[in-house]
Tab-separated table of C-alpha atoms in Angstrom:
chain	number	residue	atom	x	y	z
S	1130	MET	CA	7.666	12.924	-20.846
S	1131	ILE	CA	8.078	9.181	-19.816
S	1132	ASP	CA	4.931	6.987	-20.312
S	1133	THR	CA	6.188	4.042	-18.009
S	1134	PRO	CA	4.927	4.071	-14.489
S	1135	GLN	CA	8.424	4.245	-13.064
S	1136	ALA	CA	11.442	5.650	-15.035
S	1137	THR	CA	14.748	3.956	-14.671
S	1138	LEU	CA	18.081	5.561	-14.106
S	1139	PRO	CA	21.248	4.450	-15.669
S	1140	GLY	CA	23.175	2.539	-12.915
S	1141	VAL	CA	20.286	2.054	-10.549
S	1142	THR	CA	18.362	-0.847	-10.281
S	1143	PRO	CA	14.594	-0.892	-9.489
S	1144	ILE	CA	13.278	-2.358	-6.366
S	1145	LYS	CA	11.355	-5.417	-7.066
S	1146	ARG	CA	8.455	-6.511	-5.287
S	1147	ARG	CA	8.729	-9.962	-3.601
S	1148	SER	CA	6.443	-12.471	-5.122
S	1149	ASP	CA	4.736	-13.172	-1.715
S	1150	ALA	CA	4.095	-9.410	-0.721
S	1151	LYS	CA	0.813	-8.730	0.740
S	1152	HIS	CA	0.561	-4.993	0.028
S	1153	ALA	CA	1.310	-3.166	-3.145
S	1154	ASP	CA	3.416	-0.555	-1.469
S	1155	ARG	CA	4.353	0.907	1.955
S	1156	ALA	CA	1.401	3.080	1.961
S	1157	ALA	CA	-0.996	0.197	1.442
S	1158	LYS	CA	1.017	-1.626	4.157
S	1159	GLN	CA	0.447	1.465	6.689
S	1160	ALA	CA	-3.316	1.735	5.585
S	1161	ALA	CA	-3.689	-1.910	6.356
S	1162	TYR	CA	-2.134	-1.444	9.901
S	1163	ARG	CA	-4.495	1.617	10.777
S	1164	ALA	CA	-7.559	-0.359	9.527
S	1165	ARG	CA	-6.414	-3.359	11.594
S	1166	LYS	CA	-5.904	-1.441	14.686
S	1167	ASP	CA	-8.687	0.832	14.333
S	1168	LEU	CA	-6.658	4.192	14.171
S	1169	LYS	CA	-7.026	7.401	12.421
S	1170	ALA	CA	-4.186	9.825	11.683
S	1171	VAL	CA	-4.452	13.183	12.983
S	1172	THR	CA	-1.960	16.040	12.216
S	1173	ILE	CA	-1.430	18.877	14.681
S	1174	GLN	CA	0.506	22.111	14.420
S	1175	LEU	CA	2.649	23.154	17.453
S	1176	PRO	CA	4.802	26.329	18.256
S	1177	THR	CA	8.526	24.903	17.414
S	1178	ALA	CA	9.562	25.660	21.177
S	1179	LEU	CA	6.603	23.474	22.432
S	1180	ALA	CA	7.345	20.964	20.219
S	1181	GLU	CA	10.792	20.593	21.124
S	1182	ARG	CA	10.093	20.496	24.980
S	1183	LEU	CA	7.504	17.857	24.326
S	1184	ASP	CA	10.024	15.837	22.410
S	1185	ALA	CA	12.627	16.217	25.030
S	1186	TRP	CA	10.065	15.231	27.824
S	1187	LEU	CA	9.071	12.039	26.038
S	1188	ALA	CA	12.562	11.203	25.300
S	1189	ALA	CA	13.523	11.556	29.052
S	1190	LYS	CA	10.606	9.689	29.954
S	1191	GLY	CA	10.928	7.090	27.188
S	1192	LYS	CA	7.256	7.356	26.079
S	1193	HIS	CA	5.879	7.440	22.830
S	1194	LYS	CA	3.994	10.695	21.297
S	1195	SER	CA	0.663	9.062	20.008
S	1196	GLU	CA	0.085	7.274	23.463
S	1197	THR	CA	0.946	10.017	25.379
S	1198	ILE	CA	-1.250	12.337	23.674
S	1199	ALA	CA	-4.283	9.920	23.354
S	1200	ARG	CA	-4.104	9.550	27.206
S	1201	LEU	CA	-3.959	13.112	27.632
S	1202	ILE	CA	-7.069	13.851	25.528
S	1203	GLU	CA	-8.810	11.101	27.318
S	1204	THR	CA	-7.983	12.061	30.877
S	1205	GLN	CA	-7.942	15.959	30.459
S	1206	LEU	CA	-10.045	17.063	27.493
S	1207	LEU	CA	-12.756	14.559	27.447
S	1208	ARG	CA	-12.901	13.626	31.016
S	1209	PRO	CA	-16.399	13.501	32.737
S	1210	ARG	CA	-17.090	16.505	34.611
């Protein structure tokens, strides 16, 4: 077992952080983005056929999945009745 945080492979140079980098890694950068935009990640499970139809529809319309699902939740599921 290697005690170093990142093992090095022969012939592969490790990626070095820029000295002016704001975030420790990509996960920290994504977390900062979500905090700034007041977003929460939500995972859903769909049947494969439905997911493929949704992806095809979104591609044909040129829309984004998150925006479309958020709009549908607001206008269809949580609408005032």
